Amino acid sequence: MNTDPETDARRGTIRHHRPPIPSRRSPRPAADPVGVDAESVNASIAALRLSDERVLLVPARGLRIGRTRDNDLVLDDPRVSRTHARLVVGGTAVVIHDLRSVNGVYVNGDQITGQAALAHGDTLGIGVTTLRFERIPHR
C-alpha cells in the first residue's frame, strides 16, 4: 500500500473553529481553561480535554463534532463522519449523541447506541481521537 507522508502526517490532526484553551496544570485535575473570560467559564459546565492536554469548553448550547468545518470541533480523520456526534447540555447533565455515524462513538471503550450520559473522567473515542470529558466545578 502506497502512502503519502504529507497525508499521513495530517491524519488525526485536530482543527478547531475556536482555538482550544491550554491547561495550567499537567497532572489532569478538573479542566482549568486559561485565557477565557469568566462569563464563558461560568456558562460552561463541562470541557473536553484533548490528547495534547488542550481544553475545549462545552458551551451551554452544546457542541457538534465531525469532519466538516461547520462543526464546533473538527476532526481531520477519514474515520469521522461529516457530522459525527453532538454533546447536549441539559441542566447539569451532558449527553453525547451519535448522529448515525458510520464508525460509531465510544464511551470508556464501549460503543454507544444512540446516546449516553457522560460523567466526569469518561473517555470518548471518535475515529482515532480520544477525548476526556471533565466537569467544571462552579466557582
PDB file of C-alpha atoms in Angstrom:
ATOM      1  CA  MET A   1       0.000   0.000   0.000  1.00  0.00           C
ATOM      2  CA  ASN A   2       1.486   3.335  -1.049  1.00  0.00           C
ATOM      3  CA  THR A   3       1.167   6.132   1.443  1.00  0.00           C
ATOM      4  CA  ASP A   4       1.799   9.819   1.085  1.00  0.00           C
ATOM      5  CA  PRO A   5       3.910  11.104   4.027  1.00  0.00           C
ATOM      6  CA  GLU A   6       2.242  14.522   3.963  1.00  0.00           C
ATOM      7  CA  THR A   7      -1.253  12.990   4.118  1.00  0.00           C
ATOM      8  CA  ASP A   8      -0.157  10.552   6.819  1.00  0.00           C
ATOM      9  CA  ALA A   9       1.253  13.422   8.880  1.00  0.00           C
ATOM     10  CA  ARG A  10      -2.086  15.257   8.737  1.00  0.00           C
ATOM     11  CA  ARG A  11      -4.209  12.255   9.700  1.00  0.00           C
ATOM     12  CA  GLY A  12      -5.527  12.635  13.198  1.00  0.00           C
ATOM     13  CA  THR A  13      -4.853  16.377  13.202  1.00  0.00           C
ATOM     14  CA  ILE A  14      -7.480  18.299  15.089  1.00  0.00           C
ATOM     15  CA  ARG A  15      -8.748  21.585  13.705  1.00  0.00           C
ATOM     16  CA  HIS A  16     -10.907  23.957  15.702  1.00  0.00           C
ATOM     17  CA  HIS A  17     -13.078  26.887  14.784  1.00  0.00           C
ATOM     18  CA  ARG A  18     -12.194  28.304  18.187  1.00  0.00           C
ATOM     19  CA  PRO A  19      -8.689  27.699  19.483  1.00  0.00           C
ATOM     20  CA  PRO A  20      -8.595  25.316  22.439  1.00  0.00           C
ATOM     21  CA  ILE A  21      -7.582  26.690  25.774  1.00  0.00           C
ATOM     22  CA  PRO A  22      -4.312  25.336  27.219  1.00  0.00           C
ATOM     23  CA  SER A  23      -4.373  23.922  30.714  1.00  0.00           C
ATOM     24  CA  ARG A  24      -2.365  25.439  33.558  1.00  0.00           C
ATOM     25  CA  ARG A  25      -1.579  22.087  35.103  1.00  0.00           C
ATOM     26  CA  SER A  26      -0.342  18.884  33.563  1.00  0.00           C
ATOM     27  CA  PRO A  27      -1.483  16.297  36.190  1.00  0.00           C
ATOM     28  CA  ARG A  28      -5.038  16.467  34.747  1.00  0.00           C
ATOM     29  CA  PRO A  29      -7.258  17.715  37.534  1.00  0.00           C
ATOM     30  CA  ALA A  30     -10.595  19.278  36.584  1.00  0.00           C
ATOM     31  CA  ALA A  31     -10.442  21.404  33.447  1.00  0.00           C
ATOM     32  CA  ASP A  32      -8.834  24.749  34.149  1.00  0.00           C
ATOM     33  CA  PRO A  33      -9.053  26.855  30.996  1.00  0.00           C
ATOM     34  CA  VAL A  34      -6.722  29.823  30.739  1.00  0.00           C
ATOM     35  CA  GLY A  35      -7.319  32.992  28.758  1.00  0.00           C
ATOM     36  CA  VAL A  36     -11.111  32.663  28.717  1.00  0.00           C
ATOM     37  CA  ASP A  37     -13.342  35.342  30.127  1.00  0.00           C
ATOM     38  CA  ALA A  38     -15.085  34.480  33.408  1.00  0.00           C
ATOM     39  CA  GLU A  39     -18.536  34.643  31.787  1.00  0.00           C
ATOM     40  CA  SER A  40     -17.648  31.842  29.336  1.00  0.00           C
ATOM     41  CA  VAL A  41     -16.279  29.638  32.102  1.00  0.00           C
ATOM     42  CA  ASN A  42     -19.298  30.292  34.328  1.00  0.00           C
ATOM     43  CA  ALA A  43     -21.675  29.499  31.443  1.00  0.00           C
ATOM     44  CA  SER A  44     -19.897  26.185  30.772  1.00  0.00           C
ATOM     45  CA  ILE A  45     -20.408  23.169  32.987  1.00  0.00           C
ATOM     46  CA  ALA A  46     -18.034  20.861  31.147  1.00  0.00           C
ATOM     47  CA  ALA A  47     -14.975  20.619  28.935  1.00  0.00           C
ATOM     48  CA  LEU A  48     -13.244  18.169  26.636  1.00  0.00           C
ATOM     49  CA  ARG A  49      -9.544  17.536  27.231  1.00  0.00           C
ATOM     50  CA  LEU A  50      -7.685  16.601  24.086  1.00  0.00           C
ATOM     51  CA  SER A  51      -4.791  14.149  23.999  1.00  0.00           C
ATOM     52  CA  ASP A  52      -2.293  17.030  23.873  1.00  0.00           C
ATOM     53  CA  GLU A  53      -3.831  18.414  27.115  1.00  0.00           C
ATOM     54  CA  ARG A  54      -5.614  21.327  25.435  1.00  0.00           C
ATOM     55  CA  VAL A  55      -9.070  22.019  26.852  1.00  0.00           C
ATOM     56  CA  LEU A  56     -12.187  22.869  24.842  1.00  0.00           C
ATOM     57  CA  LEU A  57     -15.130  24.281  26.816  1.00  0.00           C
ATOM     58  CA  VAL A  58     -18.570  22.797  26.147  1.00  0.00           C
ATOM     59  CA  PRO A  59     -20.917  25.796  25.786  1.00  0.00           C
ATOM     60  CA  ALA A  60     -24.476  25.761  27.148  1.00  0.00           C
ATOM     61  CA  ARG A  61     -25.779  25.379  23.583  1.00  0.00           C
ATOM     62  CA  GLY A  62     -23.817  22.130  23.223  1.00  0.00           C
ATOM     63  CA  LEU A  63     -21.055  21.111  20.857  1.00  0.00           C
ATOM     64  CA  ARG A  64     -21.061  19.366  17.483  1.00  0.00           C
ATOM     65  CA  ILE A  65     -18.169  17.103  16.467  1.00  0.00           C
ATOM     66  CA  GLY A  66     -17.365  15.972  12.934  1.00  0.00           C
ATOM     67  CA  ARG A  67     -15.095  16.151   9.927  1.00  0.00           C
ATOM     68  CA  THR A  68     -16.550  19.215   8.156  1.00  0.00           C
ATOM     69  CA  ARG A  69     -15.704  22.805   9.044  1.00  0.00           C
ATOM     70  CA  ASP A  70     -19.243  23.671  10.174  1.00  0.00           C
ATOM     71  CA  ASN A  71     -18.720  21.609  13.359  1.00  0.00           C
ATOM     72  CA  ASP A  72     -17.562  23.119  16.652  1.00  0.00           C
ATOM     73  CA  LEU A  73     -14.809  20.508  16.951  1.00  0.00           C
ATOM     74  CA  VAL A  74     -13.385  19.460  13.582  1.00  0.00           C
ATOM     75  CA  LEU A  75     -11.503  16.153  13.466  1.00  0.00           C
ATOM     76  CA  ASP A  76      -9.467  15.627  10.308  1.00  0.00           C
ATOM     77  CA  ASP A  77      -9.856  11.874  10.199  1.00  0.00           C
ATOM     78  CA  PRO A  78     -11.387   9.753   7.406  1.00  0.00           C
ATOM     79  CA  ARG A  79     -12.999   7.540  10.089  1.00  0.00           C
ATOM     80  CA  VAL A  80     -15.028  10.512  11.365  1.00  0.00           C
ATOM     81  CA  SER A  81     -18.374  11.277   9.705  1.00  0.00           C
ATOM     82  CA  ARG A  82     -19.158  14.756   8.404  1.00  0.00           C
ATOM     83  CA  THR A  83     -21.429  15.297  11.422  1.00  0.00           C
ATOM     84  CA  HIS A  84     -20.437  12.529  13.811  1.00  0.00           C
ATOM     85  CA  ALA A  85     -21.652  13.389  17.316  1.00  0.00           C
ATOM     86  CA  ARG A  86     -23.224  16.108  19.410  1.00  0.00           C
ATOM     87  CA  LEU A  87     -22.849  16.968  23.081  1.00  0.00           C
ATOM     88  CA  VAL A  88     -26.132  18.245  24.509  1.00  0.00           C
ATOM     89  CA  VAL A  89     -26.231  20.153  27.793  1.00  0.00           C
ATOM     90  CA  GLY A  90     -29.436  19.862  29.795  1.00  0.00           C
ATOM     91  CA  GLY A  91     -29.294  21.500  33.206  1.00  0.00           C
ATOM     92  CA  THR A  92     -26.353  19.821  34.910  1.00  0.00           C
ATOM     93  CA  ALA A  93     -26.339  16.748  32.662  1.00  0.00           C
ATOM     94  CA  VAL A  94     -24.328  16.340  29.471  1.00  0.00           C
ATOM     95  CA  VAL A  95     -25.318  13.679  26.949  1.00  0.00           C
ATOM     96  CA  ILE A  96     -23.407  12.601  23.845  1.00  0.00           C
ATOM     97  CA  HIS A  97     -25.488  11.659  20.806  1.00  0.00           C
ATOM     98  CA  ASP A  98     -24.153   9.529  17.964  1.00  0.00           C
ATOM     99  CA  LEU A  99     -25.537  11.254  14.853  1.00  0.00           C
ATOM    100  CA  ARG A 100     -25.798   7.954  12.942  1.00  0.00           C
ATOM    101  CA  SER A 101     -22.073   7.950  12.251  1.00  0.00           C
ATOM    102  CA  VAL A 102     -20.583   5.112  10.243  1.00  0.00           C
ATOM    103  CA  ASN A 103     -17.826   4.190  12.734  1.00  0.00           C
ATOM    104  CA  GLY A 104     -19.638   4.983  15.970  1.00  0.00           C
ATOM    105  CA  VAL A 105     -18.931   6.807  19.200  1.00  0.00           C
ATOM    106  CA  TYR A 106     -17.215   5.062  22.101  1.00  0.00           C
ATOM    107  CA  VAL A 107     -17.548   5.960  25.779  1.00  0.00           C
ATOM    108  CA  ASN A 108     -14.983   4.282  28.019  1.00  0.00           C
ATOM    109  CA  GLY A 109     -14.221   1.793  25.239  1.00  0.00           C
ATOM    110  CA  ASP A 110     -17.847   0.720  24.657  1.00  0.00           C
ATOM    111  CA  GLN A 111     -19.717   1.724  21.518  1.00  0.00           C
ATOM    112  CA  ILE A 112     -22.886   3.625  22.369  1.00  0.00           C
ATOM    113  CA  THR A 113     -26.254   3.121  20.725  1.00  0.00           C
ATOM    114  CA  GLY A 114     -27.936   6.456  20.128  1.00  0.00           C
ATOM    115  CA  GLN A 115     -26.881   8.425  23.193  1.00  0.00           C
ATOM    116  CA  ALA A 116     -25.152   8.164  26.555  1.00  0.00           C
ATOM    117  CA  ALA A 117     -24.969  10.374  29.651  1.00  0.00           C
ATOM    118  CA  LEU A 118     -21.424  11.461  30.468  1.00  0.00           C
ATOM    119  CA  ALA A 119     -19.703  11.512  33.845  1.00  0.00           C
ATOM    120  CA  HIS A 120     -16.518  13.278  34.904  1.00  0.00           C
ATOM    121  CA  GLY A 121     -13.494  11.413  33.587  1.00  0.00           C
ATOM    122  CA  ASP A 122     -15.291   9.488  30.822  1.00  0.00           C
ATOM    123  CA  THR A 123     -13.154   8.786  27.765  1.00  0.00           C
ATOM    124  CA  LEU A 124     -14.698   9.475  24.363  1.00  0.00           C
ATOM    125  CA  GLY A 125     -13.453   7.741  21.225  1.00  0.00           C
ATOM    126  CA  ILE A 126     -14.301   9.255  17.847  1.00  0.00           C
ATOM    127  CA  GLY A 127     -12.267   7.892  14.947  1.00  0.00           C
ATOM    128  CA  VAL A 128      -8.669   7.744  16.156  1.00  0.00           C
ATOM    129  CA  THR A 129      -9.216  10.694  18.523  1.00  0.00           C
ATOM    130  CA  THR A 130      -9.550  10.201  22.260  1.00  0.00           C
ATOM    131  CA  LEU A 131     -11.095  12.976  24.354  1.00  0.00           C
ATOM    132  CA  ARG A 132     -11.675  13.116  28.088  1.00  0.00           C
ATOM    133  CA  PHE A 133     -14.901  14.606  29.433  1.00  0.00           C
ATOM    134  CA  GLU A 134     -14.477  16.780  32.508  1.00  0.00           C
ATOM    135  CA  ARG A 135     -16.925  18.630  34.720  1.00  0.00           C
ATOM    136  CA  ILE A 136     -16.038  22.220  35.572  1.00  0.00           C
ATOM    137  CA  PRO A 137     -16.554  22.930  39.254  1.00  0.00           C
ATOM    138  CA  HIS A 138     -18.599  26.084  39.794  1.00  0.00           C
ATOM    139  CA  ARG A 139     -16.599  28.787  41.455  1.00  0.00           C
TER     140      ARG A 139
END
